[in-house]
Amino acid sequence: MRKKRRFFLKTLSFKRKLIAYSLLLSIVPVLGMGLFSAYYTLASIQEEVERNHQIVLEQTQYQLDQFIKSLEMTAIGLASNVSVLKSVEAGPSVEHLQTTLDMIETLRRERSFSPIKFEVSLINKKHDHVYSTLNMSTTFKNSVFERILENAKPKYNNSVFVTPPNAGSRDEMLLIRPVPL
């Protein structure tokens, strides 16, 4: 192979050798500069994209934090509302119909004035009852919330977030907040 290369170079005229070396000397630096520039540009663009992604992530995190704070404040307001407390204490019955209607009106008002669209379910384990703005009224034993509450186990008056995989058949995030009695 080496003999062939030497033979190839020996058979070329001086003019062709000069052209070959000139081309080689002019193409190699251009290729080198092109590769260096491409690598440097790629690194700069990648850095800018990562910086933009980080900014978007921070903005999304801020918006999500604000959303959760707003939801928490609404949940605290509902959990400490007098109409809701009275309704939970009294339970569902014909004797306490006005109390239940006041609670329903409170939930309707809170939902309509909130910038966040949400559904409310009041779970009353003591009276085996669930009132929901979505499904109206049902027993606690027949609801999806029994298993969810067993897994979530809220402590004291702290709220608990339940993500969709843990929310049973529900495909939304749940916020569980006990009503202090």
PDB file of C-alpha atoms in Angstrom:
ATOM      1  CA  MET A   1       0.000   0.000   0.000  1.00  0.00           C
ATOM      2  CA  ARG A   2       2.811   2.313   0.817  1.00  0.00           C
ATOM      3  CA  LYS A   3       4.427   1.576  -2.505  1.00  0.00           C
ATOM      4  CA  LYS A   4       1.191   2.440  -4.277  1.00  0.00           C
ATOM      5  CA  ARG A   5       0.984   5.792  -2.515  1.00  0.00           C
ATOM      6  CA  ARG A   6       4.588   6.600  -3.344  1.00  0.00           C
ATOM      7  CA  PHE A   7       4.007   5.462  -6.862  1.00  0.00           C
ATOM      8  CA  PHE A   8       0.917   7.671  -7.080  1.00  0.00           C
ATOM      9  CA  LEU A   9       2.819  10.715  -5.852  1.00  0.00           C
ATOM     10  CA  LYS A  10       5.754   9.998  -8.193  1.00  0.00           C
ATOM     11  CA  THR A  11       3.522   9.810 -11.252  1.00  0.00           C
ATOM     12  CA  LEU A  12       1.942  13.223 -10.610  1.00  0.00           C
ATOM     13  CA  SER A  13       3.507  16.192 -12.261  1.00  0.00           C
ATOM     14  CA  PHE A  14       4.835  19.090 -10.182  1.00  0.00           C
ATOM     15  CA  LYS A  15       1.876  21.234 -11.211  1.00  0.00           C
ATOM     16  CA  ARG A  16      -0.646  18.638 -10.020  1.00  0.00           C
ATOM     17  CA  LYS A  17       1.268  18.104  -6.778  1.00  0.00           C
ATOM     18  CA  LEU A  18       1.233  21.861  -6.201  1.00  0.00           C
ATOM     19  CA  ILE A  19      -2.525  22.011  -6.834  1.00  0.00           C
ATOM     20  CA  ALA A  20      -3.144  19.012  -4.526  1.00  0.00           C
ATOM     21  CA  TYR A  21      -1.079  20.516  -1.686  1.00  0.00           C
ATOM     22  CA  SER A  22      -2.663  23.953  -2.190  1.00  0.00           C
ATOM     23  CA  LEU A  23      -6.122  22.457  -2.015  1.00  0.00           C
ATOM     24  CA  LEU A  24      -5.167  20.457   1.058  1.00  0.00           C
ATOM     25  CA  LEU A  25      -3.655  23.496   2.771  1.00  0.00           C
ATOM     26  CA  SER A  26      -6.709  25.649   2.014  1.00  0.00           C
ATOM     27  CA  ILE A  27      -9.436  23.078   2.807  1.00  0.00           C
ATOM     28  CA  VAL A  28      -8.077  21.733   6.117  1.00  0.00           C
ATOM     29  CA  PRO A  29      -8.050  25.117   7.939  1.00  0.00           C
ATOM     30  CA  VAL A  30     -11.498  25.994   6.562  1.00  0.00           C
ATOM     31  CA  LEU A  31     -12.859  22.615   7.695  1.00  0.00           C
ATOM     32  CA  GLY A  32     -11.194  23.051  11.081  1.00  0.00           C
ATOM     33  CA  MET A  33     -12.645  26.540  11.546  1.00  0.00           C
ATOM     34  CA  GLY A  34     -16.046  25.299  10.336  1.00  0.00           C
ATOM     35  CA  LEU A  35     -16.087  22.411  12.805  1.00  0.00           C
ATOM     36  CA  PHE A  36     -14.926  24.650  15.652  1.00  0.00           C
ATOM     37  CA  SER A  37     -17.563  27.284  14.807  1.00  0.00           C
ATOM     38  CA  ALA A  38     -20.305  24.663  14.545  1.00  0.00           C
ATOM     39  CA  TYR A  39     -19.346  23.155  17.907  1.00  0.00           C
ATOM     40  CA  TYR A  40     -19.123  26.562  19.594  1.00  0.00           C
ATOM     41  CA  THR A  41     -22.455  27.695  18.088  1.00  0.00           C
ATOM     42  CA  LEU A  42     -24.143  24.449  19.094  1.00  0.00           C
ATOM     43  CA  ALA A  43     -22.876  24.808  22.672  1.00  0.00           C
ATOM     44  CA  SER A  44     -24.078  28.427  22.827  1.00  0.00           C
ATOM     45  CA  ILE A  45     -27.517  27.565  21.461  1.00  0.00           C
ATOM     46  CA  GLN A  46     -27.850  24.611  23.841  1.00  0.00           C
ATOM     47  CA  GLU A  47     -26.924  26.847  26.782  1.00  0.00           C
ATOM     48  CA  GLU A  48     -29.518  29.449  25.714  1.00  0.00           C
ATOM     49  CA  VAL A  49     -32.213  26.793  25.305  1.00  0.00           C
ATOM     50  CA  GLU A  50     -31.443  25.369  28.753  1.00  0.00           C
ATOM     51  CA  ARG A  51     -31.584  28.871  30.265  1.00  0.00           C
ATOM     52  CA  ASN A  52     -34.974  29.502  28.596  1.00  0.00           C
ATOM     53  CA  HIS A  53     -36.280  26.146  29.820  1.00  0.00           C
ATOM     54  CA  GLN A  54     -35.162  27.003  33.338  1.00  0.00           C
ATOM     55  CA  ILE A  55     -37.012  30.339  33.165  1.00  0.00           C
ATOM     56  CA  VAL A  56     -40.174  28.611  31.928  1.00  0.00           C
ATOM     57  CA  LEU A  57     -39.901  26.017  34.711  1.00  0.00           C
ATOM     58  CA  GLU A  58     -39.501  28.729  37.347  1.00  0.00           C
ATOM     59  CA  GLN A  59     -42.516  30.620  35.999  1.00  0.00           C
ATOM     60  CA  THR A  60     -44.581  27.428  35.929  1.00  0.00           C
ATOM     61  CA  GLN A  61     -43.518  26.595  39.477  1.00  0.00           C
ATOM     62  CA  TYR A  62     -44.506  30.090  40.632  1.00  0.00           C
ATOM     63  CA  GLN A  63     -47.908  29.833  38.944  1.00  0.00           C
ATOM     64  CA  LEU A  64     -48.490  26.382  40.406  1.00  0.00           C
ATOM     65  CA  ASP A  65     -47.512  27.617  43.873  1.00  0.00           C
ATOM     66  CA  GLN A  66     -49.965  30.516  43.522  1.00  0.00           C
ATOM     67  CA  PHE A  67     -52.680  28.117  42.342  1.00  0.00           C
ATOM     68  CA  ILE A  68     -52.115  25.815  45.314  1.00  0.00           C
ATOM     69  CA  LYS A  69     -52.072  28.740  47.756  1.00  0.00           C
ATOM     70  CA  SER A  70     -55.335  30.024  46.318  1.00  0.00           C
ATOM     71  CA  LEU A  71     -56.863  26.559  46.553  1.00  0.00           C
ATOM     72  CA  GLU A  72     -55.611  26.200  50.135  1.00  0.00           C
ATOM     73  CA  MET A  73     -57.129  29.542  51.122  1.00  0.00           C
ATOM     74  CA  THR A  74     -60.460  28.575  49.561  1.00  0.00           C
ATOM     75  CA  ALA A  75     -60.356  25.212  51.350  1.00  0.00           C
ATOM     76  CA  ILE A  76     -59.588  26.897  54.686  1.00  0.00           C
ATOM     77  CA  GLY A  77     -62.431  29.359  54.092  1.00  0.00           C
ATOM     78  CA  LEU A  78     -64.864  26.553  53.360  1.00  0.00           C
ATOM     79  CA  ALA A  79     -63.647  24.358  56.230  1.00  0.00           C
ATOM     80  CA  SER A  80     -64.082  27.195  58.736  1.00  0.00           C
ATOM     81  CA  ASN A  81     -67.343  28.574  57.306  1.00  0.00           C
ATOM     82  CA  VAL A  82     -70.148  28.674  59.905  1.00  0.00           C
ATOM     83  CA  SER A  83     -72.780  27.249  57.531  1.00  0.00           C
ATOM     84  CA  VAL A  84     -70.531  24.358  56.575  1.00  0.00           C
ATOM     85  CA  LEU A  85     -69.614  23.644  60.206  1.00  0.00           C
ATOM     86  CA  LYS A  86     -73.269  23.648  61.286  1.00  0.00           C
ATOM     87  CA  SER A  87     -74.247  21.381  58.399  1.00  0.00           C
ATOM     88  CA  VAL A  88     -71.462  18.905  59.146  1.00  0.00           C
ATOM     89  CA  GLU A  89     -72.373  18.837  62.843  1.00  0.00           C
ATOM     90  CA  ALA A  90     -76.105  18.423  62.187  1.00  0.00           C
ATOM     91  CA  GLY A  91     -75.751  15.899  59.375  1.00  0.00           C
ATOM     92  CA  PRO A  92     -78.219  15.317  56.558  1.00  0.00           C
ATOM     93  CA  SER A  93     -81.770  15.244  57.827  1.00  0.00           C
ATOM     94  CA  VAL A  94     -85.139  16.834  57.203  1.00  0.00           C
ATOM     95  CA  GLU A  95     -85.007  18.552  60.617  1.00  0.00           C
ATOM     96  CA  HIS A  96     -81.861  20.406  59.578  1.00  0.00           C
ATOM     97  CA  LEU A  97     -82.908  21.151  55.994  1.00  0.00           C
ATOM     98  CA  GLN A  98     -82.311  24.902  56.284  1.00  0.00           C
ATOM     99  CA  THR A  99     -78.792  24.311  57.598  1.00  0.00           C
ATOM    100  CA  THR A 100     -78.056  22.006  54.650  1.00  0.00           C
ATOM    101  CA  LEU A 101     -79.494  24.518  52.176  1.00  0.00           C
ATOM    102  CA  ASP A 102     -77.343  27.272  53.708  1.00  0.00           C
ATOM    103  CA  MET A 103     -74.282  25.055  53.290  1.00  0.00           C
ATOM    104  CA  ILE A 104     -75.195  24.322  49.653  1.00  0.00           C
ATOM    105  CA  GLU A 105     -75.624  28.043  48.971  1.00  0.00           C
ATOM    106  CA  THR A 106     -72.266  28.777  50.618  1.00  0.00           C
ATOM    107  CA  LEU A 107     -70.542  26.208  48.406  1.00  0.00           C
ATOM    108  CA  ARG A 108     -72.273  27.566  45.291  1.00  0.00           C
ATOM    109  CA  ARG A 109     -71.217  31.129  46.113  1.00  0.00           C
ATOM    110  CA  GLU A 110     -67.633  30.158  46.892  1.00  0.00           C
ATOM    111  CA  ARG A 111     -67.337  28.237  43.614  1.00  0.00           C
ATOM    112  CA  SER A 112     -68.884  30.978  41.504  1.00  0.00           C
ATOM    113  CA  PHE A 113     -66.643  33.763  42.872  1.00  0.00           C
ATOM    114  CA  SER A 114     -63.412  31.787  42.717  1.00  0.00           C
ATOM    115  CA  PRO A 115     -61.071  32.255  39.733  1.00  0.00           C
ATOM    116  CA  ILE A 116     -60.325  28.527  40.004  1.00  0.00           C
ATOM    117  CA  LYS A 117     -62.947  26.091  38.764  1.00  0.00           C
ATOM    118  CA  PHE A 118     -63.316  23.291  41.295  1.00  0.00           C
ATOM    119  CA  GLU A 119     -65.777  20.804  42.712  1.00  0.00           C
ATOM    120  CA  VAL A 120     -66.433  20.375  46.428  1.00  0.00           C
ATOM    121  CA  SER A 121     -67.276  17.178  48.252  1.00  0.00           C
ATOM    122  CA  LEU A 122     -68.090  17.368  51.958  1.00  0.00           C
ATOM    123  CA  ILE A 123     -67.513  13.995  53.584  1.00  0.00           C
ATOM    124  CA  ASN A 124     -69.278  13.362  56.858  1.00  0.00           C
ATOM    125  CA  LYS A 125     -68.060  10.011  58.149  1.00  0.00           C
ATOM    126  CA  LYS A 126     -70.034  10.367  61.374  1.00  0.00           C
ATOM    127  CA  HIS A 127     -73.350  10.413  59.473  1.00  0.00           C
ATOM    128  CA  ASP A 128     -72.095   8.201  56.563  1.00  0.00           C
ATOM    129  CA  HIS A 129     -72.842  10.958  54.085  1.00  0.00           C
ATOM    130  CA  VAL A 130     -71.097  12.757  51.215  1.00  0.00           C
ATOM    131  CA  TYR A 131     -72.447  15.948  49.688  1.00  0.00           C
ATOM    132  CA  SER A 132     -70.833  16.811  46.369  1.00  0.00           C
ATOM    133  CA  THR A 133     -71.380  19.734  44.029  1.00  0.00           C
ATOM    134  CA  LEU A 134     -70.784  17.246  41.231  1.00  0.00           C
ATOM    135  CA  ASN A 135     -72.841  14.199  42.296  1.00  0.00           C
ATOM    136  CA  MET A 136     -75.131  15.803  44.886  1.00  0.00           C
ATOM    137  CA  SER A 137     -75.693  13.428  47.815  1.00  0.00           C
ATOM    138  CA  THR A 138     -74.611   9.836  48.493  1.00  0.00           C
ATOM    139  CA  THR A 139     -73.521   7.609  51.347  1.00  0.00           C
ATOM    140  CA  PHE A 140     -69.871   7.572  52.332  1.00  0.00           C
ATOM    141  CA  LYS A 141     -69.654   3.775  51.986  1.00  0.00           C
ATOM    142  CA  ASN A 142     -70.841   3.991  48.339  1.00  0.00           C
ATOM    143  CA  SER A 143     -68.440   6.774  47.394  1.00  0.00           C
ATOM    144  CA  VAL A 144     -64.922   6.675  45.963  1.00  0.00           C
ATOM    145  CA  PHE A 145     -63.693   8.719  48.917  1.00  0.00           C
ATOM    146  CA  GLU A 146     -63.570   5.883  51.465  1.00  0.00           C
ATOM    147  CA  ARG A 147     -60.462   4.273  49.913  1.00  0.00           C
ATOM    148  CA  ILE A 148     -58.920   7.655  49.130  1.00  0.00           C
ATOM    149  CA  LEU A 149     -59.248   8.797  52.758  1.00  0.00           C
ATOM    150  CA  GLU A 150     -57.806   5.523  54.043  1.00  0.00           C
ATOM    151  CA  ASN A 151     -54.691   6.078  51.924  1.00  0.00           C
ATOM    152  CA  ALA A 152     -54.395   9.844  52.425  1.00  0.00           C
ATOM    153  CA  LYS A 153     -54.895   9.937  56.225  1.00  0.00           C
ATOM    154  CA  PRO A 154     -54.970  13.711  56.814  1.00  0.00           C
ATOM    155  CA  LYS A 155     -53.567  14.661  60.218  1.00  0.00           C
ATOM    156  CA  TYR A 156     -55.298  17.195  62.414  1.00  0.00           C
ATOM    157  CA  ASN A 157     -56.414  20.119  60.240  1.00  0.00           C
ATOM    158  CA  ASN A 158     -53.665  19.816  57.628  1.00  0.00           C
ATOM    159  CA  SER A 159     -54.636  19.473  54.023  1.00  0.00           C
ATOM    160  CA  VAL A 160     -53.468  16.597  51.867  1.00  0.00           C
ATOM    161  CA  PHE A 161     -53.050  16.576  48.089  1.00  0.00           C
ATOM    162  CA  VAL A 162     -54.005  13.374  46.322  1.00  0.00           C
ATOM    163  CA  THR A 163     -52.611  13.006  42.820  1.00  0.00           C
ATOM    164  CA  PRO A 164     -54.585  11.284  40.028  1.00  0.00           C
ATOM    165  CA  PRO A 165     -52.926   7.833  40.277  1.00  0.00           C
ATOM    166  CA  ASN A 166     -53.961   7.679  43.952  1.00  0.00           C
ATOM    167  CA  ALA A 167     -57.399   9.228  43.459  1.00  0.00           C
ATOM    168  CA  GLY A 168     -59.174   6.044  42.414  1.00  0.00           C
ATOM    169  CA  SER A 169     -61.330   6.529  39.348  1.00  0.00           C
ATOM    170  CA  ARG A 170     -60.954  10.301  39.494  1.00  0.00           C
ATOM    171  CA  ASP A 171     -58.538  11.849  37.009  1.00  0.00           C
ATOM    172  CA  GLU A 172     -57.968  15.131  38.804  1.00  0.00           C
ATOM    173  CA  MET A 173     -55.922  16.303  41.744  1.00  0.00           C
ATOM    174  CA  LEU A 174     -57.793  16.247  45.042  1.00  0.00           C
ATOM    175  CA  LEU A 175     -57.265  18.515  48.023  1.00  0.00           C
ATOM    176  CA  ILE A 176     -58.508  16.981  51.256  1.00  0.00           C
ATOM    177  CA  ARG A 177     -58.964  19.305  54.218  1.00  0.00           C
ATOM    178  CA  PRO A 178     -60.647  18.182  57.451  1.00  0.00           C
ATOM    179  CA  VAL A 179     -63.328  20.414  58.916  1.00  0.00           C
ATOM    180  CA  PRO A 180     -62.368  21.275  62.501  1.00  0.00           C
ATOM    181  CA  LEU A 181     -65.111  20.303  64.960  1.00  0.00           C
TER     182      LEU A 181
END
